[in-house]
Amino acid sequence: MPRLKDVAAEAGVSVSAASKILRGDVGRFGEETCRRVVATAERLGWRRNLLVSSIQSGRTMTVGVMIPPYDSFWVKVLSGIHHRLGEADYLPITIWQGDLDHMPHFEADEQEGLRQINRLLDRRVDALIMWPTFAVAYRRHISDLAERSVPVVVIDYEPDEPICDTVGTNEALAAKTVAKHLLDLGHRRIACISSRESQSQTWALERREEFERAVEVQSDAEVRSWRLNREGTNGVEVATELLTSDFRPTAVFAVTDHEARHVYDAAAALGMSIPSDLSVIGFADLDFAAGLAPPLSTVRQRPREIGVEAASLVLQRLDGTVSGPFTKAKIEADVILRESTAPADQ
C-alpha cells in the first residue's frame, strides 16, 4: 500500500504539502502542483488512512444509525439517511437490538438498548440517529451519556422534555385530513384501532388523539377507540371486538397499515365486505397496502425525506450551521384514496 511520503516524493513536494492538498486544503498551492499531487496519488493507488485522519481532526466520519429495517417505512428511512450521509462522506454504522422475527419483543430489555448506544459511543461515532425505543433508553440515561457530547437525532418520538433534535410526520394535520375524509363520506360511527401505544410510540398516541378530536368536532359523529395489547399480538382479536361491538362502526381508522390489515382479516372472518359494509383507512402506505383486496386507502408518509432530514440535522450540528435550541422537524404526509373507503350506507 503506497504511503503519503511515497506520493510526496513522486510528486516532488513535501509530505506536509501533499497531506494538505489531498485533504482539499489547496488555497496556498499552485494549480499545477495540486493537479500533480492528485494525479500521483491516483496513479499510485494511495488511499487516505482514516484512522490517522480521525486522530488529526477529532472526527471519525461515522454516524451510529440505531434503526432496524422493520418494515418498508423504516427501510426507506434508512435509505434517506444513508444517501445523505454518503453525500457528505460520512459512514453510517447501522445496528439494532434483538431479533427482527420477534418484534416488538426485542424492546423489553432497556439495558441492552443502552449497551448498544454505548457500543457506538465507545467507537467514537460523531453522532447518533435513533428510532423511538432507543430514544427512551437514551432519555432515561442521558445524564450518564452527557459527557460523550455527540449530536443525537430521534425519528418518530416526542420526548416529554427536549433532549435532542427530532424528526417526524405532521401527525396532527394527517389525522385531521383522514377524519375529514370519513366525515365527508357521511360516516358518523367511526372506530379507531391503535397500536400498543407503548412509551416509545408517542406517534401513535398523537395520531389517535388528533383523529378523535377532529371527529368530535362534528356534533352528530361519535368515535370510539381500541388498542392492541402490550406485546402487539392480538390485532385480529381487537379488530373482531370492535367490529362486533354494540357501537357497530361504519368506518375504521387504523393508526398504521399493520392494524388495517388486522381489520381486513377480522372483516373477512365475519363475512363483512370492504367498503360496502365497512370503510377502512390506514396510515403509512406500507409496501403491502396497495396489494390488499380491496387496495387500502391510507396516509402516505415520506420516509425517505424523513431520513434525509434526520441525517441533515446531524450534519448541521456537526459542522456548526445549527446550534442552540433543539429542532423539531415535521414532514408532511399525503392521503392516498383507494377502494377501501366509500360513502356510508345511510
mmCIF file of C-alpha atoms in Angstrom:
data_model
loop_
_atom_site.group_PDB
_atom_site.id
_atom_site.type_symbol
_atom_site.label_atom_id
_atom_site.label_comp_id
_atom_site.label_asym_id
_atom_site.label_seq_id
_atom_site.Cartn_x
_atom_site.Cartn_y
_atom_site.Cartn_z
ATOM 1 C CA MET A 1 0.000 0.000 0.000
ATOM 2 C CA PRO A 2 1.600 3.315 -1.040
ATOM 3 C CA ARG A 3 2.215 5.778 1.775
ATOM 4 C CA LEU A 4 1.765 9.524 1.824
ATOM 5 C CA LYS A 5 5.525 10.031 1.720
ATOM 6 C CA ASP A 6 5.642 7.957 -1.479
ATOM 7 C CA VAL A 7 3.122 10.287 -3.106
ATOM 8 C CA ALA A 8 5.056 13.344 -1.900
ATOM 9 C CA ALA A 9 8.383 12.049 -3.193
ATOM 10 C CA GLU A 10 6.938 11.069 -6.573
ATOM 11 C CA ALA A 11 5.162 14.442 -6.953
ATOM 12 C CA GLY A 12 8.198 16.426 -5.791
ATOM 13 C CA VAL A 13 6.541 18.115 -2.796
ATOM 14 C CA SER A 14 6.878 17.873 0.959
ATOM 15 C CA VAL A 15 4.811 15.363 2.946
ATOM 16 C CA SER A 16 3.028 18.272 4.634
ATOM 17 C CA ALA A 17 2.105 19.822 1.275
ATOM 18 C CA ALA A 18 0.872 16.504 -0.095
ATOM 19 C CA SER A 19 -1.222 15.956 3.033
ATOM 20 C CA LYS A 20 -2.853 19.386 2.802
ATOM 21 C CA ILE A 21 -3.578 19.104 -0.926
ATOM 22 C CA LEU A 22 -5.114 15.642 -0.598
ATOM 23 C CA ARG A 23 -7.312 16.916 2.254
ATOM 24 C CA GLY A 24 -8.620 19.645 -0.062
ATOM 25 C CA ASP A 25 -6.642 22.488 1.504
ATOM 26 C CA VAL A 26 -5.371 23.832 -1.834
ATOM 27 C CA GLY A 27 -5.502 27.581 -1.298
ATOM 28 C CA ARG A 28 -1.790 28.081 -0.705
ATOM 29 C CA PHE A 29 -0.547 25.908 -3.575
ATOM 30 C CA GLY A 30 -0.411 26.430 -7.293
ATOM 31 C CA GLU A 31 -2.959 24.805 -9.555
ATOM 32 C CA GLU A 32 -0.344 22.746 -11.398
ATOM 33 C CA THR A 33 1.131 21.474 -8.114
ATOM 34 C CA CYS A 34 -2.280 20.397 -6.870
ATOM 35 C CA ARG A 35 -3.047 18.588 -10.114
ATOM 36 C CA ARG A 36 0.328 16.789 -9.985
ATOM 37 C CA VAL A 37 -0.174 15.614 -6.391
ATOM 38 C CA VAL A 38 -3.712 14.353 -7.008
ATOM 39 C CA ALA A 39 -2.701 12.616 -10.229
ATOM 40 C CA THR A 40 0.254 10.956 -8.492
ATOM 41 C CA ALA A 41 -1.938 9.735 -5.653
ATOM 42 C CA GLU A 42 -4.410 8.234 -8.121
ATOM 43 C CA ARG A 43 -1.670 6.602 -10.197
ATOM 44 C CA LEU A 44 -0.024 5.025 -7.161
ATOM 45 C CA GLY A 45 -3.353 3.926 -5.704
ATOM 46 C CA TRP A 46 -2.880 5.899 -2.484
ATOM 47 C CA ARG A 47 -5.830 5.962 -0.081
ATOM 48 C CA ARG A 48 -6.235 8.147 2.960
ATOM 49 C CA ASN A 49 -5.589 6.473 6.314
ATOM 50 C CA LEU A 50 -8.866 7.289 8.036
ATOM 51 C CA LEU A 51 -7.513 6.307 11.447
ATOM 52 C CA VAL A 52 -4.760 8.895 11.147
ATOM 53 C CA SER A 53 -7.223 11.443 9.743
ATOM 54 C CA SER A 54 -9.604 10.916 12.647
ATOM 55 C CA ILE A 55 -6.789 11.424 15.154
ATOM 56 C CA GLN A 56 -5.803 14.642 13.396
ATOM 57 C CA SER A 57 -9.332 16.015 13.028
ATOM 58 C CA GLY A 58 -11.054 14.570 16.084
ATOM 59 C CA ARG A 59 -13.744 13.137 13.765
ATOM 60 C CA THR A 60 -14.251 9.515 12.765
ATOM 61 C CA MET A 61 -16.670 10.480 9.948
ATOM 62 C CA THR A 62 -19.072 7.808 11.215
ATOM 63 C CA VAL A 63 -22.667 8.117 12.452
ATOM 64 C CA GLY A 64 -24.399 5.481 14.525
ATOM 65 C CA VAL A 65 -27.798 4.676 12.976
ATOM 66 C CA MET A 66 -29.877 2.743 15.509
ATOM 67 C CA ILE A 67 -32.801 1.726 13.326
ATOM 68 C CA PRO A 68 -33.914 -1.788 12.323
ATOM 69 C CA PRO A 69 -35.254 -2.455 8.805
ATOM 70 C CA TYR A 70 -38.585 -3.286 10.444
ATOM 71 C CA ASP A 71 -40.929 -2.618 7.526
ATOM 72 C CA SER A 72 -40.955 -0.728 4.242
ATOM 73 C CA PHE A 73 -41.349 2.603 6.070
ATOM 74 C CA TRP A 74 -38.142 2.134 8.051
ATOM 75 C CA VAL A 75 -36.263 0.677 5.091
ATOM 76 C CA LYS A 76 -36.979 3.897 3.181
ATOM 77 C CA VAL A 77 -36.000 5.994 6.214
ATOM 78 C CA LEU A 78 -32.673 4.139 6.256
ATOM 79 C CA SER A 79 -32.288 4.763 2.536
ATOM 80 C CA GLY A 80 -32.664 8.504 3.064
ATOM 81 C CA ILE A 81 -30.194 8.518 5.955
ATOM 82 C CA HIS A 82 -27.573 6.511 4.079
ATOM 83 C CA HIS A 83 -27.931 8.639 0.948
ATOM 84 C CA ARG A 84 -27.497 11.952 2.777
ATOM 85 C CA LEU A 85 -24.604 10.757 4.924
ATOM 86 C CA GLY A 86 -22.908 9.299 1.860
ATOM 87 C CA GLU A 87 -23.136 12.649 0.096
ATOM 88 C CA ALA A 88 -21.171 14.171 2.984
ATOM 89 C CA ASP A 89 -18.635 11.289 3.014
ATOM 90 C CA TYR A 90 -19.876 10.019 6.384
ATOM 91 C CA LEU A 91 -20.178 6.292 7.005
ATOM 92 C CA PRO A 92 -23.383 5.076 8.698
ATOM 93 C CA ILE A 93 -22.982 2.220 11.171
ATOM 94 C CA THR A 94 -26.423 0.635 11.388
ATOM 95 C CA ILE A 95 -27.286 -1.575 14.348
ATOM 96 C CA TRP A 96 -30.415 -2.581 16.219
ATOM 97 C CA GLN A 97 -31.430 -4.596 19.222
ATOM 98 C CA GLY A 98 -32.846 -8.110 19.233
ATOM 99 C CA ASP A 99 -34.315 -10.349 16.555
ATOM 100 C CA LEU A 100 -36.460 -8.888 13.766
ATOM 101 C CA ASP A 101 -38.521 -12.091 13.783
ATOM 102 C CA HIS A 102 -39.676 -11.292 17.298
ATOM 103 C CA MET A 103 -40.620 -7.627 17.064
ATOM 104 C CA PRO A 104 -41.633 -5.840 19.219
ATOM 105 C CA HIS A 105 -40.468 -8.197 21.975
ATOM 106 C CA PHE A 106 -36.882 -7.089 21.390
ATOM 107 C CA GLU A 107 -37.818 -3.815 23.107
ATOM 108 C CA ALA A 108 -38.146 -5.468 26.511
ATOM 109 C CA ASP A 109 -34.505 -5.146 27.603
ATOM 110 C CA GLU A 110 -33.711 -1.467 28.107
ATOM 111 C CA GLN A 111 -30.227 -2.292 29.399
ATOM 112 C CA GLU A 112 -29.467 -3.988 26.093
ATOM 113 C CA GLY A 113 -30.549 -0.815 24.315
ATOM 114 C CA LEU A 114 -28.204 1.226 26.497
ATOM 115 C CA ARG A 115 -25.401 -1.242 25.800
ATOM 116 C CA GLN A 116 -25.904 -0.776 22.071
ATOM 117 C CA ILE A 117 -25.752 3.004 22.452
ATOM 118 C CA ASN A 118 -22.509 2.705 24.395
ATOM 119 C CA ARG A 119 -21.046 0.304 21.836
ATOM 120 C CA LEU A 120 -21.335 3.031 19.229
ATOM 121 C CA LEU A 121 -20.126 5.784 21.523
ATOM 122 C CA ASP A 122 -17.116 3.686 22.536
ATOM 123 C CA ARG A 123 -16.226 3.512 18.847
ATOM 124 C CA ARG A 124 -16.281 7.309 18.781
ATOM 125 C CA VAL A 125 -19.101 7.828 16.302
ATOM 126 C CA ASP A 126 -19.580 11.530 15.633
ATOM 127 C CA ALA A 127 -23.375 11.441 16.071
ATOM 128 C CA LEU A 128 -26.368 9.156 16.622
ATOM 129 C CA ILE A 129 -29.677 8.750 14.791
ATOM 130 C CA MET A 130 -32.219 6.725 16.772
ATOM 131 C CA TRP A 131 -35.629 5.186 16.397
ATOM 132 C CA PRO A 132 -38.097 5.526 19.289
ATOM 133 C CA THR A 133 -37.155 2.603 21.531
ATOM 134 C CA PHE A 134 -33.514 3.611 21.695
ATOM 135 C CA ALA A 135 -34.675 7.171 22.345
ATOM 136 C CA VAL A 136 -36.432 6.018 25.527
ATOM 137 C CA ALA A 137 -33.238 4.347 26.758
ATOM 138 C CA TYR A 138 -31.250 7.455 25.806
ATOM 139 C CA ARG A 139 -33.668 9.744 27.647
ATOM 140 C CA ARG A 140 -33.530 7.692 30.836
ATOM 141 C CA HIS A 141 -29.735 7.575 30.835
ATOM 142 C CA ILE A 142 -28.968 10.954 29.328
ATOM 143 C CA SER A 143 -27.091 12.125 32.429
ATOM 144 C CA ASP A 144 -24.761 9.117 32.093
ATOM 145 C CA LEU A 145 -24.279 9.777 28.382
ATOM 146 C CA ALA A 146 -23.995 13.561 28.505
ATOM 147 C CA GLU A 147 -20.232 13.570 28.873
ATOM 148 C CA ARG A 148 -19.958 11.856 25.483
ATOM 149 C CA SER A 149 -21.427 15.024 23.959
ATOM 150 C CA VAL A 150 -22.442 13.854 20.487
ATOM 151 C CA PRO A 151 -25.376 15.206 18.450
ATOM 152 C CA VAL A 152 -28.466 12.996 18.609
ATOM 153 C CA VAL A 153 -31.486 12.975 16.278
ATOM 154 C CA VAL A 154 -34.542 10.849 17.034
ATOM 155 C CA ILE A 155 -37.151 9.831 14.461
ATOM 156 C CA ASP A 156 -40.851 9.391 15.335
ATOM 157 C CA TYR A 157 -40.545 10.126 19.042
ATOM 158 C CA GLU A 158 -41.553 13.195 21.024
ATOM 159 C CA PRO A 159 -39.855 13.218 24.442
ATOM 160 C CA ASP A 160 -41.708 14.929 27.252
ATOM 161 C CA GLU A 161 -38.851 17.404 27.511
ATOM 162 C CA PRO A 162 -36.411 18.453 24.780
ATOM 163 C CA ILE A 163 -33.285 16.306 24.872
ATOM 164 C CA CYS A 164 -32.288 16.198 21.202
ATOM 165 C CA ASP A 165 -33.364 17.098 17.680
ATOM 166 C CA THR A 166 -36.403 15.186 16.405
ATOM 167 C CA VAL A 167 -37.927 14.409 13.015
ATOM 168 C CA GLY A 168 -41.413 13.041 12.442
ATOM 169 C CA THR A 169 -44.571 13.224 10.401
ATOM 170 C CA ASN A 170 -47.074 16.057 10.787
ATOM 171 C CA GLU A 171 -49.412 13.706 12.646
ATOM 172 C CA ALA A 172 -51.981 16.350 13.572
ATOM 173 C CA LEU A 173 -52.634 17.533 10.037
ATOM 174 C CA ALA A 174 -52.662 13.997 8.623
ATOM 175 C CA ALA A 175 -55.127 12.743 11.255
ATOM 176 C CA LYS A 176 -57.427 15.721 10.677
ATOM 177 C CA THR A 177 -57.378 15.052 6.924
ATOM 178 C CA VAL A 178 -58.338 11.404 7.493
ATOM 179 C CA ALA A 179 -61.201 12.440 9.792
ATOM 180 C CA LYS A 180 -62.466 14.955 7.239
ATOM 181 C CA HIS A 181 -62.421 12.322 4.500
ATOM 182 C CA LEU A 182 -64.528 9.875 6.513
ATOM 183 C CA LEU A 183 -66.922 12.573 7.721
ATOM 184 C CA ASP A 184 -67.333 13.903 4.175
ATOM 185 C CA LEU A 185 -68.344 10.367 3.147
ATOM 186 C CA GLY A 186 -71.150 10.539 5.691
ATOM 187 C CA HIS A 187 -69.693 8.254 8.357
ATOM 188 C CA ARG A 188 -70.845 9.103 11.863
ATOM 189 C CA ARG A 189 -69.931 5.968 13.854
ATOM 190 C CA ILE A 190 -66.190 5.746 13.431
ATOM 191 C CA ALA A 191 -63.777 3.427 15.226
ATOM 192 C CA CYS A 192 -60.049 3.849 15.667
ATOM 193 C CA ILE A 193 -57.756 0.872 16.159
ATOM 194 C CA SER A 194 -54.443 1.931 17.621
ATOM 195 C CA SER A 195 -51.179 0.128 18.219
ATOM 196 C CA ARG A 196 -49.778 -0.764 21.621
ATOM 197 C CA GLU A 197 -49.157 2.914 22.433
ATOM 198 C CA SER A 198 -46.065 1.917 24.377
ATOM 199 C CA GLN A 199 -43.865 4.589 25.893
ATOM 200 C CA SER A 200 -41.865 4.793 22.693
ATOM 201 C CA GLN A 201 -44.934 5.125 20.463
ATOM 202 C CA THR A 202 -45.699 8.803 21.009
ATOM 203 C CA TRP A 203 -46.579 8.980 17.294
ATOM 204 C CA ALA A 204 -49.453 6.502 17.822
ATOM 205 C CA LEU A 205 -50.851 8.420 20.771
ATOM 206 C CA GLU A 206 -50.751 11.719 18.890
ATOM 207 C CA ARG A 207 -52.223 10.141 15.762
ATOM 208 C CA ARG A 208 -55.174 8.662 17.676
ATOM 209 C CA GLU A 209 -55.858 11.696 19.868
ATOM 210 C CA GLU A 210 -55.754 14.133 16.958
ATOM 211 C CA PHE A 211 -58.114 11.892 14.994
ATOM 212 C CA GLU A 212 -60.550 11.673 17.912
ATOM 213 C CA ARG A 213 -60.550 15.435 18.343
ATOM 214 C CA ALA A 214 -61.148 16.002 14.635
ATOM 215 C CA VAL A 215 -64.135 13.611 14.547
ATOM 216 C CA GLU A 216 -65.675 15.028 17.713
ATOM 217 C CA VAL A 217 -65.863 18.482 16.114
ATOM 218 C CA GLN A 218 -68.770 17.055 14.098
ATOM 219 C CA SER A 219 -71.647 17.244 16.595
ATOM 220 C CA ASP A 220 -73.531 14.206 15.301
ATOM 221 C CA ALA A 221 -70.454 11.987 14.951
ATOM 222 C CA GLU A 222 -69.036 9.584 17.520
ATOM 223 C CA VAL A 223 -65.619 7.970 17.678
ATOM 224 C CA ARG A 224 -64.501 5.087 19.858
ATOM 225 C CA SER A 225 -61.003 3.684 20.070
ATOM 226 C CA TRP A 226 -59.448 0.280 20.683
ATOM 227 C CA ARG A 227 -55.779 -0.602 21.022
ATOM 228 C CA LEU A 228 -53.579 -3.668 20.922
ATOM 229 C CA ASN A 229 -52.086 -5.353 23.977
ATOM 230 C CA ARG A 230 -48.633 -4.586 25.287
ATOM 231 C CA GLU A 231 -46.985 -7.154 23.034
ATOM 232 C CA GLY A 232 -48.980 -6.173 19.950
ATOM 233 C CA THR A 233 -50.010 -9.799 19.411
ATOM 234 C CA ASN A 234 -53.818 -9.534 19.426
ATOM 235 C CA GLY A 235 -54.553 -7.372 16.393
ATOM 236 C CA VAL A 236 -57.183 -9.609 14.802
ATOM 237 C CA GLU A 237 -58.884 -10.187 18.163
ATOM 238 C CA VAL A 238 -59.114 -6.430 18.821
ATOM 239 C CA ALA A 239 -60.389 -5.797 15.296
ATOM 240 C CA THR A 240 -63.028 -8.502 15.767
ATOM 241 C CA GLU A 241 -64.063 -6.979 19.092
ATOM 242 C CA LEU A 242 -64.576 -3.519 17.619
ATOM 243 C CA LEU A 243 -66.481 -4.837 14.596
ATOM 244 C CA THR A 244 -68.853 -6.921 16.741
ATOM 245 C CA SER A 245 -69.356 -4.318 19.468
ATOM 246 C CA ASP A 246 -72.711 -2.604 20.055
ATOM 247 C CA PHE A 247 -71.125 0.507 18.534
ATOM 248 C CA ARG A 248 -71.192 -1.084 15.053
ATOM 249 C CA PRO A 249 -68.862 1.360 13.271
ATOM 250 C CA THR A 250 -69.309 2.067 9.585
ATOM 251 C CA ALA A 251 -65.681 3.156 9.221
ATOM 252 C CA VAL A 252 -62.366 2.325 10.895
ATOM 253 C CA PHE A 253 -59.192 4.387 11.039
ATOM 254 C CA ALA A 254 -56.110 2.262 11.724
ATOM 255 C CA VAL A 255 -53.091 4.136 13.058
ATOM 256 C CA THR A 256 -50.841 2.018 10.820
ATOM 257 C CA ASP A 257 -51.404 -0.232 7.826
ATOM 258 C CA HIS A 258 -50.461 -3.181 10.054
ATOM 259 C CA GLU A 259 -53.605 -2.630 12.139
ATOM 260 C CA ALA A 260 -55.624 -2.033 8.967
ATOM 261 C CA ARG A 261 -54.627 -5.490 7.749
ATOM 262 C CA HIS A 262 -55.952 -6.925 11.025
ATOM 263 C CA VAL A 263 -59.283 -5.206 10.305
ATOM 264 C CA TYR A 264 -59.341 -6.779 6.837
ATOM 265 C CA ASP A 265 -58.763 -10.230 8.344
ATOM 266 C CA ALA A 266 -61.440 -9.758 11.009
ATOM 267 C CA ALA A 267 -63.955 -8.401 8.494
ATOM 268 C CA ALA A 268 -63.370 -11.367 6.165
ATOM 269 C CA ALA A 269 -63.915 -13.826 9.023
ATOM 270 C CA LEU A 270 -67.169 -12.065 9.924
ATOM 271 C CA GLY A 271 -68.414 -12.060 6.337
ATOM 272 C CA MET A 272 -68.209 -8.277 6.045
ATOM 273 C CA SER A 273 -67.375 -6.633 2.738
ATOM 274 C CA ILE A 274 -64.982 -3.680 2.422
ATOM 275 C CA PRO A 275 -66.038 -0.980 1.580
ATOM 276 C CA SER A 276 -69.757 -1.758 1.181
ATOM 277 C CA ASP A 277 -70.163 -2.849 4.824
ATOM 278 C CA LEU A 278 -67.155 -1.050 6.277
ATOM 279 C CA SER A 279 -64.745 1.646 5.162
ATOM 280 C CA VAL A 280 -61.123 1.238 6.273
ATOM 281 C CA ILE A 281 -58.246 3.691 6.065
ATOM 282 C CA GLY A 282 -54.708 3.126 7.305
ATOM 283 C CA PHE A 283 -51.523 5.094 7.802
ATOM 284 C CA ALA A 284 -48.012 4.780 6.273
ATOM 285 C CA ASP A 285 -48.681 3.316 2.798
ATOM 286 C CA LEU A 286 -46.521 0.284 3.501
ATOM 287 C CA ASP A 287 -45.471 -1.960 0.640
ATOM 288 C CA PHE A 288 -48.455 -4.304 1.035
ATOM 289 C CA ALA A 289 -51.190 -1.608 1.256
ATOM 290 C CA ALA A 290 -51.943 -1.319 -2.441
ATOM 291 C CA GLY A 291 -51.977 -5.114 -2.776
ATOM 292 C CA LEU A 292 -54.741 -5.725 -0.246
ATOM 293 C CA ALA A 293 -58.182 -6.642 -1.584
ATOM 294 C CA PRO A 294 -59.522 -4.045 -1.972
ATOM 295 C CA PRO A 295 -56.470 -1.743 -2.147
ATOM 296 C CA LEU A 296 -56.159 0.206 1.097
ATOM 297 C CA SER A 297 -56.793 3.924 1.369
ATOM 298 C CA THR A 298 -54.028 5.263 3.599
ATOM 299 C CA VAL A 299 -51.809 8.160 4.549
ATOM 300 C CA ARG A 300 -48.565 8.081 2.606
ATOM 301 C CA GLN A 301 -45.732 9.251 4.792
ATOM 302 C CA ARG A 302 -42.480 10.476 3.272
ATOM 303 C CA PRO A 303 -39.941 8.176 4.915
ATOM 304 C CA ARG A 304 -37.019 8.873 2.606
ATOM 305 C CA GLU A 305 -37.496 12.600 3.180
ATOM 306 C CA ILE A 306 -37.628 11.935 6.927
ATOM 307 C CA GLY A 307 -34.335 10.047 6.718
ATOM 308 C CA VAL A 308 -32.668 12.776 4.689
ATOM 309 C CA GLU A 309 -33.840 15.410 7.180
ATOM 310 C CA ALA A 310 -32.548 13.401 10.151
ATOM 311 C CA ALA A 311 -29.126 12.996 8.544
ATOM 312 C CA SER A 312 -29.075 16.669 7.528
ATOM 313 C CA LEU A 313 -29.763 17.765 11.107
ATOM 314 C CA VAL A 314 -26.865 15.633 12.317
ATOM 315 C CA LEU A 315 -24.535 17.096 9.699
ATOM 316 C CA GLN A 316 -25.639 20.646 10.514
ATOM 317 C CA ARG A 317 -24.902 20.080 14.200
ATOM 318 C CA LEU A 318 -21.504 18.645 13.335
ATOM 319 C CA ASP A 319 -20.462 21.495 11.045
ATOM 320 C CA GLY A 320 -21.886 24.170 13.339
ATOM 321 C CA THR A 321 -24.506 25.577 10.965
ATOM 322 C CA VAL A 322 -27.164 24.662 13.550
ATOM 323 C CA SER A 323 -26.669 25.321 17.234
ATOM 324 C CA GLY A 324 -28.732 26.306 20.224
ATOM 325 C CA PRO A 325 -32.278 25.018 20.874
ATOM 326 C CA PHE A 326 -33.230 21.590 19.619
ATOM 327 C CA THR A 327 -35.051 21.379 16.291
ATOM 328 C CA LYS A 328 -38.426 19.650 15.954
ATOM 329 C CA ALA A 329 -38.859 18.935 12.223
ATOM 330 C CA LYS A 330 -42.252 17.881 10.872
ATOM 331 C CA ILE A 331 -42.586 16.292 7.421
ATOM 332 C CA GLU A 332 -45.924 16.469 5.627
ATOM 333 C CA ALA A 333 -47.874 13.389 4.504
ATOM 334 C CA ASP A 334 -50.381 12.710 1.724
ATOM 335 C CA VAL A 335 -53.744 10.955 1.866
ATOM 336 C CA ILE A 336 -53.936 8.267 -0.831
ATOM 337 C CA LEU A 337 -57.502 7.262 -1.644
ATOM 338 C CA ARG A 338 -58.063 3.764 -2.997
ATOM 339 C CA GLU A 339 -61.036 1.387 -2.949
ATOM 340 C CA SER A 340 -61.313 0.656 0.795
ATOM 341 C CA THR A 341 -63.349 3.773 1.647
ATOM 342 C CA ALA A 342 -66.803 4.640 0.319
ATOM 343 C CA PRO A 343 -69.883 6.695 1.297
ATOM 344 C CA ALA A 344 -71.705 5.475 4.383
ATOM 345 C CA ASP A 345 -74.842 3.472 3.779
ATOM 346 C CA GLN A 346 -77.461 5.890 5.019
#
